[in-house]
Amino acid sequence: MYKVKLYQYSIAFCLCLAVAGCKAPAAETASTSVPVPEAFGNIKSQDTTNISSLKWKDFFKDQNLVELIDIALKNNQELNMTLQEIEIAKNDIRVRKGALLPTVGVRAGAGIEKVGRYTSQGAGDATTEIKPGIEMPDPLPDYTIAAYANWEVDIWKKLRNSKKAAVNRYLATIEGKNFVITNLIGEIADNYYELLALDSQLEIVKQTIALQSNALEIVKIQKQAARATELGVQKFQAEVLTSKSLEFDILQKIKESENKINFLLGRYPQDIKRDKTNFTDLLPAAVNSGIPSQLLTNRPDVKQAELELVAAKLDVKAARAEFYPSLDISAAFGVQAFKPSYLFTFPESILYSLAGDLAAPLINRNAIKAEFSSANARQLQALYNYDRTILNAYLEVSTQLSKIENLQKGYDLKAQQVDALNKSIDVSNDLFKSARVDYFEVLMTQRDALEAKLELIDTKKEQLNAAVHVYRDLGGGWK
């Protein structure tokens, strides 16, 4: 009767543990922001044609640029560091997966024990015979060889949710790698077009120096003929020196751009192979932006933020399960004896055990509550980051599309300006030779023409970069 009541009390106590342990705070939730707009501008379109679907080797037509990108994808240190983050995340999955399985090991041990004679164990050993006429040794050696196992039964899916969270973080690191690739390709293209623009500007400056030097010789002849003064000569000389100084500034910028590209390619400085053709003849790639909702599936950073949000939600579930009772099962099987020769004397030397342990936190659960609150805060943080990433992606594309349109209009006007100034240079030179205008007008015309030509090159570079940026911002480059 006593044993039955004790068993009933034990069952009741375990139920109390379970009920008390199941009290867990509720998780906070937050809704996402407003949906993504239906179009990038005022004109709504359902055209899903999107340049981000193009592989980067098909998007870029310049073979020299393609070769540079190919080298960077193999050697870039930041990209290689990101690949190691993927390996770390993959190993974390193995850790979480291992927690679902029993831990099995082998243990071998030896020891010796001397207990007091006037103790229950000492008195019992002194009056016990191992075999007739053979007393218990004193002190008592102990030799053990056994296999043991421990297993936490995943009742509340705590371990499974942790593993799923690790899987989603692994997938997020892959998307992070894709995002690094997209930005790396865009950065190389930016610097490459910067290099081509500088080459073109250098050629324009050299042509301007030749033009100014020719004007300088003319004014020197006019001075000898008393048709010009020393002031005019010095003004033309100063203008030539200014242009030569600008030439060396551009040469330094070319070296800096080459070094930037070499750094992205993970190699020490060397010449960058490129075609020094007429830069203004290059045409930006055609842009098809598709619809904004495609950003959710094309942009690696958006997909990464989404996976991190899913992982954070699973972390909350795992942290909540800490409030519930946990069931641990342990077992052991082996041989044990006080003398090595008796270890394999069966069945006398056999040992085995099997135990189940049900435990639930009742008092002083502050650490568990703090971890749950932190997991919940990280979930909200991931949600806000997801919303922010989508908003940033939309605004980036919208900005670049507007920039492409405005740059085209600006480029057309600047091209007309350059054409007019080129004609004005010829006119001013002819008038100057015939002494119908003074040297100041010739200087200002040449200076304005040089500035306009350099600005035209900058505008062309921005056009080419804007097309690359749209391709990048739409999620292209990583495929």
PDB file of N, CA, C and O in Angstrom, residues 170-235:
ATOM      1  N   TYR A 170      22.294  29.319 -42.686  1.00  0.00           N
ATOM      2  CA  TYR A 170      23.212  28.837 -43.718  1.00  0.00           C
ATOM      3  C   TYR A 170      22.776  29.331 -45.091  1.00  0.00           C
ATOM      4  O   TYR A 170      23.592  29.824 -45.887  1.00  0.00           O
ATOM      5  N   LEU A 171      21.479  29.206 -45.377  1.00  0.00           N
ATOM      6  CA  LEU A 171      20.964  29.702 -46.652  1.00  0.00           C
ATOM      7  C   LEU A 171      21.122  31.214 -46.754  1.00  0.00           C
ATOM      8  O   LEU A 171      21.369  31.753 -47.846  1.00  0.00           O
ATOM      9  N   ALA A 172      20.999  31.912 -45.619  1.00  0.00           N
ATOM     10  CA  ALA A 172      21.181  33.366 -45.618  1.00  0.00           C
ATOM     11  C   ALA A 172      22.621  33.733 -45.957  1.00  0.00           C
ATOM     12  O   ALA A 172      22.866  34.730 -46.646  1.00  0.00           O
ATOM     13  N   THR A 173      23.591  32.946 -45.485  1.00  0.00           N
ATOM     14  CA  THR A 173      24.994  33.235 -45.818  1.00  0.00           C
ATOM     15  C   THR A 173      25.248  33.029 -47.313  1.00  0.00           C
ATOM     16  O   THR A 173      26.071  33.737 -47.904  1.00  0.00           O
ATOM     17  N   ILE A 174      24.551  32.071 -47.908  1.00  0.00           N
ATOM     18  CA  ILE A 174      24.687  31.887 -49.358  1.00  0.00           C
ATOM     19  C   ILE A 174      24.170  33.121 -50.097  1.00  0.00           C
ATOM     20  O   ILE A 174      24.793  33.606 -51.049  1.00  0.00           O
ATOM     21  N   GLU A 175      23.017  33.633 -49.653  1.00  0.00           N
ATOM     22  CA  GLU A 175      22.496  34.857 -50.261  1.00  0.00           C
ATOM     23  C   GLU A 175      23.431  36.030 -49.985  1.00  0.00           C
ATOM     24  O   GLU A 175      23.585  36.927 -50.826  1.00  0.00           O
ATOM     25  N   GLY A 176      24.043  36.037 -48.802  1.00  0.00           N
ATOM     26  CA  GLY A 176      25.027  37.078 -48.511  1.00  0.00           C
ATOM     27  C   GLY A 176      26.203  37.014 -49.462  1.00  0.00           C
ATOM     28  O   GLY A 176      26.725  38.045 -49.906  1.00  0.00           O
ATOM     29  N   LYS A 177      26.622  35.803 -49.783  1.00  0.00           N
ATOM     30  CA  LYS A 177      27.699  35.626 -50.760  1.00  0.00           C
ATOM     31  C   LYS A 177      27.273  36.155 -52.131  1.00  0.00           C
ATOM     32  O   LYS A 177      28.041  36.831 -52.822  1.00  0.00           O
ATOM     33  N   ASN A 178      26.027  35.855 -52.531  1.00  0.00           N
ATOM     34  CA  ASN A 178      25.521  36.357 -53.808  1.00  0.00           C
ATOM     35  C   ASN A 178      25.477  37.884 -53.827  1.00  0.00           C
ATOM     36  O   ASN A 178      25.765  38.518 -54.853  1.00  0.00           O
ATOM     37  N   PHE A 179      25.138  38.473 -52.694  1.00  0.00           N
ATOM     38  CA  PHE A 179      25.093  39.933 -52.596  1.00  0.00           C
ATOM     39  C   PHE A 179      26.494  40.521 -52.731  1.00  0.00           C
ATOM     40  O   PHE A 179      26.695  41.558 -53.373  1.00  0.00           O
ATOM     41  N   VAL A 180      27.474  39.858 -52.129  1.00  0.00           N
ATOM     42  CA  VAL A 180      28.866  40.305 -52.262  1.00  0.00           C
ATOM     43  C   VAL A 180      29.303  40.231 -53.724  1.00  0.00           C
ATOM     44  O   VAL A 180      29.970  41.143 -54.238  1.00  0.00           O
ATOM     45  N   ILE A 181      28.925  39.147 -54.407  1.00  0.00           N
ATOM     46  CA  ILE A 181      29.276  39.003 -55.825  1.00  0.00           C
ATOM     47  C   ILE A 181      28.657  40.120 -56.649  1.00  0.00           C
ATOM     48  O   ILE A 181      29.323  40.739 -57.497  1.00  0.00           O
ATOM     49  N   THR A 182      27.376  40.400 -56.406  1.00  0.00           N
ATOM     50  CA  THR A 182      26.689  41.455 -57.153  1.00  0.00           C
ATOM     51  C   THR A 182      27.389  42.798 -56.974  1.00  0.00           C
ATOM     52  O   THR A 182      27.624  43.534 -57.940  1.00  0.00           O
ATOM     53  N   ASN A 183      27.721  43.134 -55.744  1.00  0.00           N
ATOM     54  CA  ASN A 183      28.376  44.418 -55.475  1.00  0.00           C
ATOM     55  C   ASN A 183      29.800  44.443 -56.006  1.00  0.00           C
ATOM     56  O   ASN A 183      30.290  45.484 -56.455  1.00  0.00           O
ATOM     57  N   LEU A 184      30.480  43.295 -55.941  1.00  0.00           N
ATOM     58  CA  LEU A 184      31.846  43.223 -56.450  1.00  0.00           C
ATOM     59  C   LEU A 184      31.872  43.487 -57.955  1.00  0.00           C
ATOM     60  O   LEU A 184      32.701  44.260 -58.454  1.00  0.00           O
ATOM     61  N   ILE A 185      30.956  42.859 -58.684  1.00  0.00           N
ATOM     62  CA  ILE A 185      30.893  43.067 -60.130  1.00  0.00           C
ATOM     63  C   ILE A 185      30.588  44.525 -60.449  1.00  0.00           C
ATOM     64  O   ILE A 185      31.206  45.137 -61.334  1.00  0.00           O
ATOM     65  N   GLY A 186      29.641  45.107 -59.712  1.00  0.00           N
ATOM     66  CA  GLY A 186      29.308  46.510 -59.929  1.00  0.00           C
ATOM     67  C   GLY A 186      30.476  47.433 -59.629  1.00  0.00           C
ATOM     68  O   GLY A 186      30.715  48.412 -60.352  1.00  0.00           O
ATOM     69  N   GLU A 187      31.224  47.138 -58.581  1.00  0.00           N
ATOM     70  CA  GLU A 187      32.358  47.986 -58.210  1.00  0.00           C
ATOM     71  C   GLU A 187      33.476  47.907 -59.246  1.00  0.00           C
ATOM     72  O   GLU A 187      34.113  48.917 -59.570  1.00  0.00           O
ATOM     73  N   ILE A 188      33.729  46.708 -59.762  1.00  0.00           N
ATOM     74  CA  ILE A 188      34.756  46.571 -60.800  1.00  0.00           C
ATOM     75  C   ILE A 188      34.340  47.339 -62.057  1.00  0.00           C
ATOM     76  O   ILE A 188      35.154  48.037 -62.676  1.00  0.00           O
ATOM     77  N   ALA A 189      33.073  47.215 -62.444  1.00  0.00           N
ATOM     78  CA  ALA A 189      32.590  47.941 -63.626  1.00  0.00           C
ATOM     79  C   ALA A 189      32.697  49.445 -63.424  1.00  0.00           C
ATOM     80  O   ALA A 189      33.101  50.181 -64.346  1.00  0.00           O
ATOM     81  N   ASP A 190      32.348  49.935 -62.222  1.00  0.00           N
ATOM     82  CA  ASP A 190      32.464  51.368 -61.942  1.00  0.00           C
ATOM     83  C   ASP A 190      33.894  51.857 -62.141  1.00  0.00           C
ATOM     84  O   ASP A 190      34.138  52.873 -62.803  1.00  0.00           O
ATOM     85  N   ASN A 191      34.838  51.144 -61.557  1.00  0.00           N
ATOM     86  CA  ASN A 191      36.238  51.561 -61.652  1.00  0.00           C
ATOM     87  C   ASN A 191      36.785  51.402 -63.069  1.00  0.00           C
ATOM     88  O   ASN A 191      37.644  52.179 -63.496  1.00  0.00           O
ATOM     89  N   TYR A 192      36.300  50.402 -63.787  1.00  0.00           N
ATOM     90  CA  TYR A 192      36.748  50.201 -65.170  1.00  0.00           C
ATOM     91  C   TYR A 192      36.284  51.358 -66.057  1.00  0.00           C
ATOM     92  O   TYR A 192      37.066  51.897 -66.850  1.00  0.00           O
ATOM     93  N   TYR A 193      35.013  51.743 -65.912  1.00  0.00           N
ATOM     94  CA  TYR A 193      34.520  52.873 -66.700  1.00  0.00           C
ATOM     95  C   TYR A 193      35.165  54.183 -66.251  1.00  0.00           C
ATOM     96  O   TYR A 193      35.364  55.098 -67.059  1.00  0.00           O
ATOM     97  N   GLU A 194      35.482  54.274 -64.975  1.00  0.00           N
ATOM     98  CA  GLU A 194      36.238  55.435 -64.481  1.00  0.00           C
ATOM     99  C   GLU A 194      37.590  55.510 -65.172  1.00  0.00           C
ATOM    100  O   GLU A 194      38.041  56.597 -65.578  1.00  0.00           O
ATOM    101  N   LEU A 195      38.224  54.367 -65.346  1.00  0.00           N
ATOM    102  CA  LEU A 195      39.532  54.305 -66.002  1.00  0.00           C
ATOM    103  C   LEU A 195      39.424  54.706 -67.476  1.00  0.00           C
ATOM    104  O   LEU A 195      40.258  55.470 -67.988  1.00  0.00           O
ATOM    105  N   LEU A 196      38.407  54.197 -68.147  1.00  0.00           N
ATOM    106  CA  LEU A 196      38.212  54.578 -69.547  1.00  0.00           C
ATOM    107  C   LEU A 196      37.926  56.074 -69.680  1.00  0.00           C
ATOM    108  O   LEU A 196      38.412  56.728 -70.623  1.00  0.00           O
ATOM    109  N   ALA A 197      37.144  56.613 -68.744  1.00  0.00           N
ATOM    110  CA  ALA A 197      36.836  58.044 -68.778  1.00  0.00           C
ATOM    111  C   ALA A 197      38.096  58.877 -68.567  1.00  0.00           C
ATOM    112  O   ALA A 197      38.302  59.894 -69.248  1.00  0.00           O
ATOM    113  N   LEU A 198      38.943  58.453 -67.645  1.00  0.00           N
ATOM    114  CA  LEU A 198      40.193  59.185 -67.400  1.00  0.00           C
ATOM    115  C   LEU A 198      41.106  59.130 -68.610  1.00  0.00           C
ATOM    116  O   LEU A 198      41.785  60.123 -68.937  1.00  0.00           O
ATOM    117  N   ASP A 199      41.150  57.978 -69.286  1.00  0.00           N
ATOM    118  CA  ASP A 199      41.946  57.878 -70.512  1.00  0.00           C
ATOM    119  C   ASP A 199      41.458  58.890 -71.547  1.00  0.00           C
ATOM    120  O   ASP A 199      42.260  59.562 -72.214  1.00  0.00           O
ATOM    121  N   SER A 200      40.145  58.980 -71.674  1.00  0.00           N
ATOM    122  CA  SER A 200      39.579  59.908 -72.648  1.00  0.00           C
ATOM    123  C   SER A 200      39.845  61.354 -72.243  1.00  0.00           C
ATOM    124  O   SER A 200      40.172  62.204 -73.095  1.00  0.00           O
ATOM    125  N   GLN A 201      39.731  61.662 -70.967  1.00  0.00           N
ATOM    126  CA  GLN A 201      40.011  63.015 -70.498  1.00  0.00           C
ATOM    127  C   GLN A 201      41.481  63.374 -70.688  1.00  0.00           C
ATOM    128  O   GLN A 201      41.810  64.516 -71.033  1.00  0.00           O
ATOM    129  N   LEU A 202      42.346  62.401 -70.479  1.00  0.00           N
ATOM    130  CA  LEU A 202      43.772  62.652 -70.686  1.00  0.00           C
ATOM    131  C   LEU A 202      44.052  63.004 -72.144  1.00  0.00           C
ATOM    132  O   LEU A 202      44.848  63.923 -72.440  1.00  0.00           O
ATOM    133  N   GLU A 203      43.408  62.303 -73.047  1.00  0.00           N
ATOM    134  CA  GLU A 203      43.593  62.589 -74.471  1.00  0.00           C
ATOM    135  C   GLU A 203      43.073  63.985 -74.815  1.00  0.00           C
ATOM    136  O   GLU A 203      43.689  64.722 -75.600  1.00  0.00           O
ATOM    137  N   ILE A 204      41.939  64.368 -74.231  1.00  0.00           N
ATOM    138  CA  ILE A 204      41.381  65.702 -74.476  1.00  0.00           C
ATOM    139  C   ILE A 204      42.319  66.779 -73.954  1.00  0.00           C
ATOM    140  O   ILE A 204      42.540  67.811 -74.605  1.00  0.00           O
ATOM    141  N   VAL A 205      42.886  66.563 -72.765  1.00  0.00           N
ATOM    142  CA  VAL A 205      43.819  67.538 -72.191  1.00  0.00           C
ATOM    143  C   VAL A 205      45.053  67.683 -73.069  1.00  0.00           C
ATOM    144  O   VAL A 205      45.549  68.799 -73.304  1.00  0.00           O
ATOM    145  N   LYS A 206      45.555  66.564 -73.576  1.00  0.00           N
ATOM    146  CA  LYS A 206      46.726  66.629 -74.463  1.00  0.00           C
ATOM    147  C   LYS A 206      46.403  67.408 -75.738  1.00  0.00           C
ATOM    148  O   LYS A 206      47.231  68.207 -76.219  1.00  0.00           O
ATOM    149  N   GLN A 207      45.222  67.201 -76.286  1.00  0.00           N
ATOM    150  CA  GLN A 207      44.807  67.955 -77.474  1.00  0.00           C
ATOM    151  C   GLN A 207      44.674  69.442 -77.156  1.00  0.00           C
ATOM    152  O   GLN A 207      45.056  70.302 -77.967  1.00  0.00           O
ATOM    153  N   THR A 208      44.155  69.731 -75.985  1.00  0.00           N
ATOM    154  CA  THR A 208      44.005  71.127 -75.569  1.00  0.00           C
ATOM    155  C   THR A 208      45.363  71.789 -75.378  1.00  0.00           C
ATOM    156  O   THR A 208      45.556  72.960 -75.744  1.00  0.00           O
ATOM    157  N   ILE A 209      46.310  71.054 -74.794  1.00  0.00           N
ATOM    158  CA  ILE A 209      47.668  71.594 -74.613  1.00  0.00           C
ATOM    159  C   ILE A 209      48.285  71.932 -75.961  1.00  0.00           C
ATOM    160  O   ILE A 209      48.917  72.991 -76.131  1.00  0.00           O
ATOM    161  N   ALA A 210      48.099  71.052 -76.932  1.00  0.00           N
ATOM    162  CA  ALA A 210      48.624  71.315 -78.280  1.00  0.00           C
ATOM    163  C   ALA A 210      47.976  72.561 -78.877  1.00  0.00           C
ATOM    164  O   ALA A 210      48.654  73.398 -79.502  1.00  0.00           O
ATOM    165  N   LEU A 211      46.659  72.693 -78.658  1.00  0.00           N
ATOM    166  CA  LEU A 211      45.938  73.851 -79.184  1.00  0.00           C
ATOM    167  C   LEU A 211      46.410  75.132 -78.502  1.00  0.00           C
ATOM    168  O   LEU A 211      46.633  76.168 -79.160  1.00  0.00           O
ATOM    169  N   GLN A 212      46.576  75.059 -77.181  1.00  0.00           N
ATOM    170  CA  GLN A 212      47.022  76.235 -76.436  1.00  0.00           C
ATOM    171  C   GLN A 212      48.463  76.603 -76.782  1.00  0.00           C
ATOM    172  O   GLN A 212      48.815  77.792 -76.843  1.00  0.00           O
ATOM    173  N   SER A 213      49.293  75.600 -76.982  1.00  0.00           N
ATOM    174  CA  SER A 213      50.688  75.863 -77.346  1.00  0.00           C
ATOM    175  C   SER A 213      50.754  76.561 -78.705  1.00  0.00           C
ATOM    176  O   SER A 213      51.588  77.467 -78.917  1.00  0.00           O
ATOM    177  N   ASN A 214      49.892  76.151 -79.607  1.00  0.00           N
ATOM    178  CA  ASN A 214      49.847  76.790 -80.923  1.00  0.00           C
ATOM    179  C   ASN A 214      49.418  78.255 -80.796  1.00  0.00           C
ATOM    180  O   ASN A 214      49.983  79.150 -81.456  1.00  0.00           O
ATOM    181  N   ALA A 215      48.414  78.493 -79.923  1.00  0.00           N
ATOM    182  CA  ALA A 215      47.979  79.876 -79.694  1.00  0.00           C
ATOM    183  C   ALA A 215      49.085  80.697 -79.038  1.00  0.00           C
ATOM    184  O   ALA A 215      49.226  81.903 -79.311  1.00  0.00           O
ATOM    185  N   LEU A 216      49.854  80.060 -78.154  1.00  0.00           N
ATOM    186  CA  LEU A 216      50.968  80.741 -77.507  1.00  0.00           C
ATOM    187  C   LEU A 216      51.999  81.196 -78.548  1.00  0.00           C
ATOM    188  O   LEU A 216      52.519  82.327 -78.478  1.00  0.00           O
ATOM    189  N   GLU A 217      52.312  80.347 -79.500  1.00  0.00           N
ATOM    190  CA  GLU A 217      53.269  80.708 -80.537  1.00  0.00           C
ATOM    191  C   GLU A 217      52.750  81.877 -81.388  1.00  0.00           C
ATOM    192  O   GLU A 217      53.510  82.763 -81.799  1.00  0.00           O
ATOM    193  N   ILE A 218      51.433  81.849 -81.618  1.00  0.00           N
ATOM    194  CA  ILE A 218      50.844  82.940 -82.409  1.00  0.00           C
ATOM    195  C   ILE A 218      50.966  84.270 -81.677  1.00  0.00           C
ATOM    196  O   ILE A 218      51.344  85.297 -82.265  1.00  0.00           O
ATOM    197  N   VAL A 219      50.662  84.276 -80.373  1.00  0.00           N
ATOM    198  CA  VAL A 219      50.716  85.523 -79.624  1.00  0.00           C
ATOM    199  C   VAL A 219      52.146  86.018 -79.488  1.00  0.00           C
ATOM    200  O   VAL A 219      52.405  87.231 -79.415  1.00  0.00           O
ATOM    201  N   LYS A 220      53.110  85.093 -79.448  1.00  0.00           N
ATOM    202  CA  LYS A 220      54.516  85.514 -79.402  1.00  0.00           C
ATOM    203  C   LYS A 220      54.893  86.216 -80.706  1.00  0.00           C
ATOM    204  O   LYS A 220      55.616  87.241 -80.701  1.00  0.00           O
ATOM    205  N   ILE A 221      54.434  85.685 -81.842  1.00  0.00           N
ATOM    206  CA  ILE A 221      54.705  86.313 -83.132  1.00  0.00           C
ATOM    207  C   ILE A 221      54.035  87.687 -83.199  1.00  0.00           C
ATOM    208  O   ILE A 221      54.620  88.672 -83.704  1.00  0.00           O
ATOM    209  N   GLN A 222      52.796  87.747 -82.665  1.00  0.00           N
ATOM    210  CA  GLN A 222      52.093  89.029 -82.679  1.00  0.00           C
ATOM    211  C   GLN A 222      52.796  90.063 -81.791  1.00  0.00           C
ATOM    212  O   GLN A 222      52.785  91.256 -82.095  1.00  0.00           O
ATOM    213  N   LYS A 223      53.381  89.596 -80.706  1.00  0.00           N
ATOM    214  CA  LYS A 223      54.114  90.528 -79.851  1.00  0.00           C
ATOM    215  C   LYS A 223      55.312  91.109 -80.609  1.00  0.00           C
ATOM    216  O   LYS A 223      55.619  92.309 -80.515  1.00  0.00           O
ATOM    217  N   GLN A 224      56.019  90.231 -81.343  1.00  0.00           N
ATOM    218  CA  GLN A 224      57.164  90.703 -82.119  1.00  0.00           C
ATOM    219  C   GLN A 224      56.738  91.720 -83.184  1.00  0.00           C
ATOM    220  O   GLN A 224      57.509  92.616 -83.543  1.00  0.00           O
ATOM    221  N   ALA A 225      55.511  91.562 -83.669  1.00  0.00           N
ATOM    222  CA  ALA A 225      54.999  92.497 -84.665  1.00  0.00           C
ATOM    223  C   ALA A 225      54.280  93.675 -84.019  1.00  0.00           C
ATOM    224  O   ALA A 225      53.611  94.455 -84.720  1.00  0.00           O
ATOM    225  N   ALA A 226      54.386  93.760 -82.664  1.00  0.00           N
ATOM    226  CA  ALA A 226      53.770  94.858 -81.904  1.00  0.00           C
ATOM    227  C   ALA A 226      52.255  94.842 -81.994  1.00  0.00           C
ATOM    228  O   ALA A 226      51.587  95.875 -81.833  1.00  0.00           O
ATOM    229  N   ARG A 227      51.675  93.641 -82.224  1.00  0.00           N
ATOM    230  CA  ARG A 227      50.216  93.511 -82.257  1.00  0.00           C
ATOM    231  C   ARG A 227      49.678  92.891 -80.981  1.00  0.00           C
ATOM    232  O   ARG A 227      48.472  92.727 -80.815  1.00  0.00           O
ATOM    233  N   ALA A 228      50.567  92.492 -80.077  1.00  0.00           N
ATOM    234  CA  ALA A 228      50.189  91.935 -78.770  1.00  0.00           C
ATOM    235  C   ALA A 228      51.219  92.375 -77.743  1.00  0.00           C
ATOM    236  O   ALA A 228      52.309  92.860 -78.097  1.00  0.00           O
ATOM    237  N   THR A 229      50.864  92.203 -76.480  1.00  0.00           N
ATOM    238  CA  THR A 229      51.745  92.626 -75.394  1.00  0.00           C
ATOM    239  C   THR A 229      52.307  91.415 -74.658  1.00  0.00           C
ATOM    240  O   THR A 229      51.885  90.276 -74.870  1.00  0.00           O
ATOM    241  N   GLU A 230      53.253  91.691 -73.748  1.00  0.00           N
ATOM    242  CA  GLU A 230      53.825  90.633 -72.915  1.00  0.00           C
ATOM    243  C   GLU A 230      52.769  90.024 -72.001  1.00  0.00           C
ATOM    244  O   GLU A 230      52.841  88.843 -71.648  1.00  0.00           O
ATOM    245  N   LEU A 231      51.777  90.825 -71.625  1.00  0.00           N
ATOM    246  CA  LEU A 231      50.693  90.298 -70.772  1.00  0.00           C
ATOM    247  C   LEU A 231      49.977  89.160 -71.461  1.00  0.00           C
ATOM    248  O   LEU A 231      49.671  88.121 -70.844  1.00  0.00           O
ATOM    249  N   GLY A 232      49.697  89.295 -72.742  1.00  0.00           N
ATOM    250  CA  GLY A 232      49.038  88.228 -73.474  1.00  0.00           C
ATOM    251  C   GLY A 232      49.885  86.978 -73.552  1.00  0.00           C
ATOM    252  O   GLY A 232      49.378  85.850 -73.416  1.00  0.00           O
ATOM    253  N   VAL A 233      51.195  87.188 -73.751  1.00  0.00           N
ATOM    254  CA  VAL A 233      52.093  86.037 -73.799  1.00  0.00           C
ATOM    255  C   VAL A 233      52.077  85.276 -72.481  1.00  0.00           C
ATOM    256  O   VAL A 233      51.982  84.036 -72.440  1.00  0.00           O
ATOM    257  N   GLN A 234      52.178  85.998 -71.379  1.00  0.00           N
ATOM    258  CA  GLN A 234      52.205  85.352 -70.065  1.00  0.00           C
ATOM    259  C   GLN A 234      50.873  84.676 -69.731  1.00  0.00           C
ATOM    260  O   GLN A 234      50.851  83.621 -69.096  1.00  0.00           O
ATOM    261  N   LYS A 235      49.777  85.283 -70.180  1.00  0.00           N
ATOM    262  CA  LYS A 235      48.463  84.669 -69.934  1.00  0.00           C
ATOM    263  C   LYS A 235      48.346  83.327 -70.672  1.00  0.00           C
ATOM    264  O   LYS A 235      47.872  82.330 -70.125  1.00  0.00           O
TER     265      LYS A 235
END
